[in-house]
Short mmCIF file of C-alpha atoms in Angstrom, two decimals:
data_model
loop_
_atom_site.label_atom_id
_atom_site.label_comp_id
_atom_site.label_asym_id
_atom_site.label_seq_id
_atom_site.Cartn_x
_atom_site.Cartn_y
_atom_site.Cartn_z
CA GLN A 1 -10.82 -13.61 -8.34
CA VAL A 2 -9.17 -10.41 -9.53
CA GLN A 3 -5.41 -10.61 -10.04
CA LEU A 4 -2.93 -7.88 -10.94
CA GLN A 5 0.38 -8.19 -12.76
CA GLU A 6 2.98 -5.47 -13.28
CA SER A 7 5.13 -5.37 -16.41
CA GLY A 8 7.76 -3.11 -17.89
CA PRO A 9 11.51 -2.54 -18.20
CA GLY A 10 13.59 -3.56 -15.21
CA LEU A 11 16.32 -1.06 -16.01
CA VAL A 12 15.90 2.63 -16.80
CA LYS A 13 18.62 5.21 -17.40
CA PRO A 14 18.84 8.34 -15.27
CA SER A 15 16.81 11.30 -16.57
CA GLN A 16 14.61 9.00 -18.65
CA THR A 17 10.97 8.06 -18.07
CA LEU A 18 9.97 4.93 -16.18
CA SER A 19 6.94 3.23 -17.72
CA LEU A 20 5.03 0.35 -16.14
CA THR A 21 1.73 -1.35 -16.91
CA CYS A 22 -0.57 -3.24 -14.59
CA THR A 23 -2.80 -5.85 -16.23
CA VAL A 24 -5.98 -6.80 -14.42
CA SER A 25 -7.31 -10.34 -14.88
CA GLY A 26 -10.29 -12.17 -13.47
CA GLY A 27 -12.55 -9.15 -13.73
CA SER A 28 -13.13 -5.94 -15.62
CA ILE A 29 -11.20 -2.85 -14.57
CA SER A 30 -14.39 -0.91 -15.25
CA SER A 31 -16.68 -2.95 -13.02
CA GLY A 32 -17.33 -1.61 -9.58
CA SER A 33 -16.41 1.83 -8.29
CA TYR A 34 -12.73 1.35 -7.62
CA TYR A 35 -9.52 3.28 -7.71
CA TRP A 36 -6.38 1.64 -9.09
CA SER A 37 -3.14 2.58 -7.37
CA TRP A 38 0.62 2.44 -7.77
CA ILE A 39 2.90 1.99 -4.77
CA ARG A 40 6.68 1.63 -4.56
CA GLN A 41 9.16 0.31 -2.02
CA PRO A 42 12.92 0.94 -2.17
CA ALA A 43 15.02 -1.94 -0.93
CA GLY A 44 14.92 -2.15 2.84
CA LYS A 45 12.53 0.80 3.15
CA GLY A 46 8.84 1.42 3.59
CA LEU A 47 5.88 1.65 1.23
CA GLU A 48 5.26 4.89 -0.64
CA TRP A 49 1.95 5.59 -2.39
CA ILE A 50 2.55 7.08 -5.84
CA GLY A 51 -0.96 7.80 -7.03
CA ARG A 52 -4.24 6.36 -8.23
CA ILE A 53 -6.76 6.54 -11.03
CA TYR A 54 -10.51 6.07 -10.96
CA THR A 55 -12.27 4.18 -13.71
CA SER A 56 -13.60 7.52 -14.95
CA GLY A 57 -10.01 8.66 -15.48
CA SER A 58 -9.75 11.07 -12.57
CA THR A 59 -6.44 10.92 -10.72
CA ASN A 60 -4.83 11.73 -7.38
CA TYR A 61 -1.07 11.88 -6.93
CA ASN A 62 1.35 11.92 -4.03
CA PRO A 63 2.23 15.62 -3.66
CA SER A 64 5.93 14.76 -3.43
CA LEU A 65 5.88 13.07 -6.86
CA LYS A 66 3.06 14.92 -8.57
CA SER A 67 5.26 16.94 -10.94
CA ARG A 68 6.77 13.76 -12.43
CA VAL A 69 3.89 11.24 -12.37
CA THR A 70 1.19 10.37 -14.87
CA ILE A 71 -1.25 7.50 -14.34
CA SER A 72 -3.59 6.46 -17.12
CA VAL A 73 -6.13 3.72 -17.78
CA ASP A 74 -6.93 1.67 -20.89
CA THR A 75 -10.24 -0.05 -20.23
CA SER A 76 -10.15 -1.84 -23.60
CA LYS A 77 -6.99 -3.67 -22.52
CA ASN A 78 -8.00 -3.94 -18.84
CA GLN A 79 -4.81 -2.14 -17.90
CA PHE A 80 -3.62 0.94 -16.11
CA SER A 81 -0.19 2.49 -16.43
CA LEU A 82 2.42 4.55 -14.62
CA LYS A 83 4.87 7.02 -16.10
CA LEU A 84 7.51 8.63 -13.89
CA SER A 85 9.72 11.17 -15.62
CA SER A 86 13.25 12.43 -14.95
CA VAL A 87 14.18 9.40 -12.85
CA THR A 88 17.23 9.21 -10.62
CA ALA A 89 18.78 6.45 -8.54
CA ALA A 90 16.36 7.41 -5.76
CA ASP A 91 13.53 6.02 -7.89
CA THR A 92 15.02 2.52 -7.78
CA ALA A 93 12.40 0.37 -6.07
CA VAL A 94 9.94 -2.48 -6.30
CA TYR A 95 6.82 -1.05 -7.89
CA TYR A 96 3.43 -2.53 -7.00
CA CYS A 97 0.00 -1.99 -8.45
CA ALA A 98 -3.12 -2.57 -6.38
CA ARG A 99 -6.88 -2.17 -6.41
CA ASP A 100 -8.18 0.43 -3.98
CA LEU A 101 -11.51 -0.67 -2.53
CA GLY A 102 -12.26 2.76 -1.16
CA SER A 103 -15.42 4.62 -2.08
CA GLY A 104 -17.06 7.97 -1.62
CA GLY A 105 -13.87 9.80 -2.45
CA SER A 106 -11.90 8.15 0.33
CA CYS A 107 -9.42 5.35 0.13
CA CYS A 108 -8.53 1.86 0.96
CA PRO A 109 -8.02 -0.91 1.61
CA PHE A 110 -5.72 -2.06 -1.17
CA ASP A 111 -6.64 -5.53 -2.26
CA PRO A 112 -5.40 -7.35 -4.20
CA TRP A 113 -1.80 -6.34 -4.91
CA GLY A 114 0.38 -7.35 -7.79
CA GLN A 115 3.52 -9.32 -7.01
CA GLY A 116 5.70 -6.27 -7.64
CA THR A 117 8.39 -5.55 -10.18
CA LEU A 118 11.89 -4.27 -9.50
CA VAL A 119 12.93 -1.20 -11.45
CA THR A 120 16.55 -0.12 -11.25
CA VAL A 121 17.67 3.31 -12.37
CA SER A 122 21.24 3.13 -13.58
CA SER A 123 23.33 4.06 -16.56
CA SER B 1 2.35 16.67 3.76
CA TYR B 2 0.38 14.29 5.96
CA GLU B 3 2.28 11.60 7.86
CA LEU B 4 1.52 8.50 9.87
CA THR B 5 4.01 7.65 12.63
CA GLN B 6 4.87 4.09 13.69
CA PRO B 7 7.60 2.78 15.98
CA PRO B 8 10.44 1.29 13.90
CA SER B 9 10.51 -1.94 15.84
CA VAL B 10 8.65 -4.04 18.39
CA SER B 11 9.97 -7.22 19.99
CA VAL B 12 8.00 -9.87 21.86
CA SER B 13 8.44 -13.45 22.98
CA PRO B 14 6.23 -16.19 21.54
CA GLY B 15 2.84 -16.31 23.21
CA GLN B 16 2.99 -12.71 24.39
CA THR B 17 0.96 -9.78 23.06
CA ALA B 18 2.41 -7.35 20.55
CA ARG B 19 0.98 -3.86 20.17
CA ILE B 20 1.94 -1.63 17.25
CA THR B 21 0.76 1.95 17.22
CA CYS B 22 0.16 4.38 14.38
CA SER B 23 -0.45 8.09 14.97
CA GLY B 24 -1.83 10.71 12.62
CA ASP B 25 -3.86 13.88 12.93
CA ALA B 26 -6.54 12.75 10.48
CA LEU B 27 -7.16 9.35 12.04
CA PRO B 28 -10.26 10.56 13.92
CA LYS B 29 -11.78 11.28 10.48
CA GLN B 30 -10.29 8.55 8.32
CA TYR B 31 -10.22 4.78 8.79
CA ALA B 32 -6.93 2.99 9.26
CA TYR B 33 -5.82 -0.22 7.61
CA TRP B 34 -3.00 -2.60 8.54
CA TYR B 35 -0.83 -4.74 6.29
CA GLN B 36 1.62 -7.51 7.03
CA GLN B 37 4.62 -7.86 4.74
CA LYS B 38 7.10 -10.70 4.81
CA PRO B 39 10.43 -10.57 2.93
CA GLY B 40 10.07 -10.77 -0.82
CA GLN B 41 6.27 -10.70 -0.70
CA ALA B 42 3.58 -8.16 -1.39
CA PRO B 43 1.73 -6.74 1.62
CA VAL B 44 -1.30 -8.60 2.95
CA LEU B 45 -4.27 -6.83 4.56
CA VAL B 46 -4.79 -7.94 8.16
CA ILE B 47 -7.13 -5.22 9.51
CA TYR B 48 -9.49 -2.83 7.72
CA LYS B 49 -11.66 0.05 8.91
CA ASP B 50 -9.71 0.32 12.18
CA SER B 51 -10.84 -2.98 13.66
CA GLU B 52 -12.37 -5.32 11.09
CA ARG B 53 -10.59 -8.55 10.25
CA PRO B 54 -10.66 -9.95 6.69
CA SER B 55 -11.65 -13.55 6.21
CA GLY B 56 -8.69 -15.87 6.56
CA ILE B 57 -6.84 -13.66 9.03
CA PRO B 58 -6.35 -15.34 12.41
CA GLU B 59 -8.41 -14.09 15.36
CA ARG B 60 -5.24 -13.15 17.23
CA PHE B 61 -5.03 -10.07 15.00
CA SER B 62 -7.18 -7.16 16.18
CA GLY B 63 -7.31 -3.41 15.77
CA SER B 64 -8.51 -0.47 17.81
CA SER B 65 -8.72 3.28 17.57
CA SER B 66 -8.53 6.10 20.08
CA GLY B 67 -8.32 9.69 18.96
CA THR B 68 -5.29 10.24 16.74
CA THR B 69 -3.82 6.77 17.41
CA VAL B 70 -4.73 3.38 16.07
CA THR B 71 -3.28 0.14 17.40
CA LEU B 72 -2.71 -3.26 15.88
CA THR B 73 -2.69 -5.96 18.54
CA ILE B 74 -1.43 -9.48 17.98
CA SER B 75 -2.35 -11.75 20.86
CA GLY B 76 -0.45 -14.96 21.46
CA VAL B 77 2.25 -14.04 18.97
CA GLN B 78 3.63 -16.88 16.90
CA ALA B 79 6.95 -17.16 15.10
CA GLU B 80 5.16 -16.86 11.77
CA ASP B 81 3.95 -13.36 12.74
CA GLU B 82 7.48 -12.00 12.43
CA ALA B 83 7.17 -9.45 9.63
CA ASP B 84 6.95 -5.77 8.81
CA TYR B 85 3.62 -4.13 9.57
CA TYR B 86 2.34 -0.97 7.90
CA CYS B 87 -0.60 1.23 8.74
CA GLN B 88 -2.39 3.05 5.94
CA SER B 89 -4.93 5.82 5.82
CA ALA B 90 -5.82 8.98 3.93
CA ASP B 91 -5.41 12.67 4.60
CA SER B 92 -8.38 14.62 5.93
CA SER B 93 -9.67 15.27 2.40
CA GLY B 94 -9.57 11.56 1.58
CA THR B 95 -7.78 12.17 -1.70
CA HIS B 96 -4.20 11.29 -0.76
CA VAL B 97 -3.23 7.88 0.56
CA VAL B 98 -0.44 7.59 3.08
CA PHE B 99 1.45 4.71 4.67
CA GLY B 100 3.18 4.72 8.00
CA GLY B 101 6.91 4.10 8.02
CA GLY B 102 6.47 0.48 9.02
CA THR B 103 7.21 -1.51 12.17
CA LYS B 104 9.44 -4.55 12.21
CA LEU B 105 7.98 -7.15 14.57
CA THR B 106 10.62 -9.48 15.95
CA VAL B 107 9.58 -12.67 17.72
CA LEU B 108 12.35 -13.44 20.19
#
């Protein structure tokens, strides 16, 4: 079955760009009509959707983060990536990637999820 | 921006029924989904399309919808059900995903 794994630096300095990659295994990222999403969760707080990318490359972003977020896909590597610019301590969180099983322009559910990776923003 | 509203906490005794609500203006147009999250773990889908249960999820988990409110019901709550529960849906356009703030279920 499809599995997702996040990877990237666990520590990022303030004002720099956070970069994470999600590697999809057990299936092709291009097969099926799926979106691929990023979600984050600060310690002790709730889930926040960051954005998603369709296999065609079209994207949707959380309006509150849109100015700082870029999500891209590399089908040759079966990966999709997140870049979040101008980070502050408020961006410290566990970052998850997930497959969005939604269709017809709508969303959800998210399944499966990656295990999550903690990114700390600190100098 | 669009929001989904959940109660911060719900407490029940073992064997009782827990009901967790989620309210949002677009819920009459968009399906809701529910996730269970235990400490240190990724969320797990427990209800999809308002009331459908994925394979492997116990029958005590059910979902319902009425107008702008959806409800996750856990009948015969067990100690292992203690977790955070999140509703999820999309805005009326379907292009932006949103999560509720989460509800901590405590089994007394």
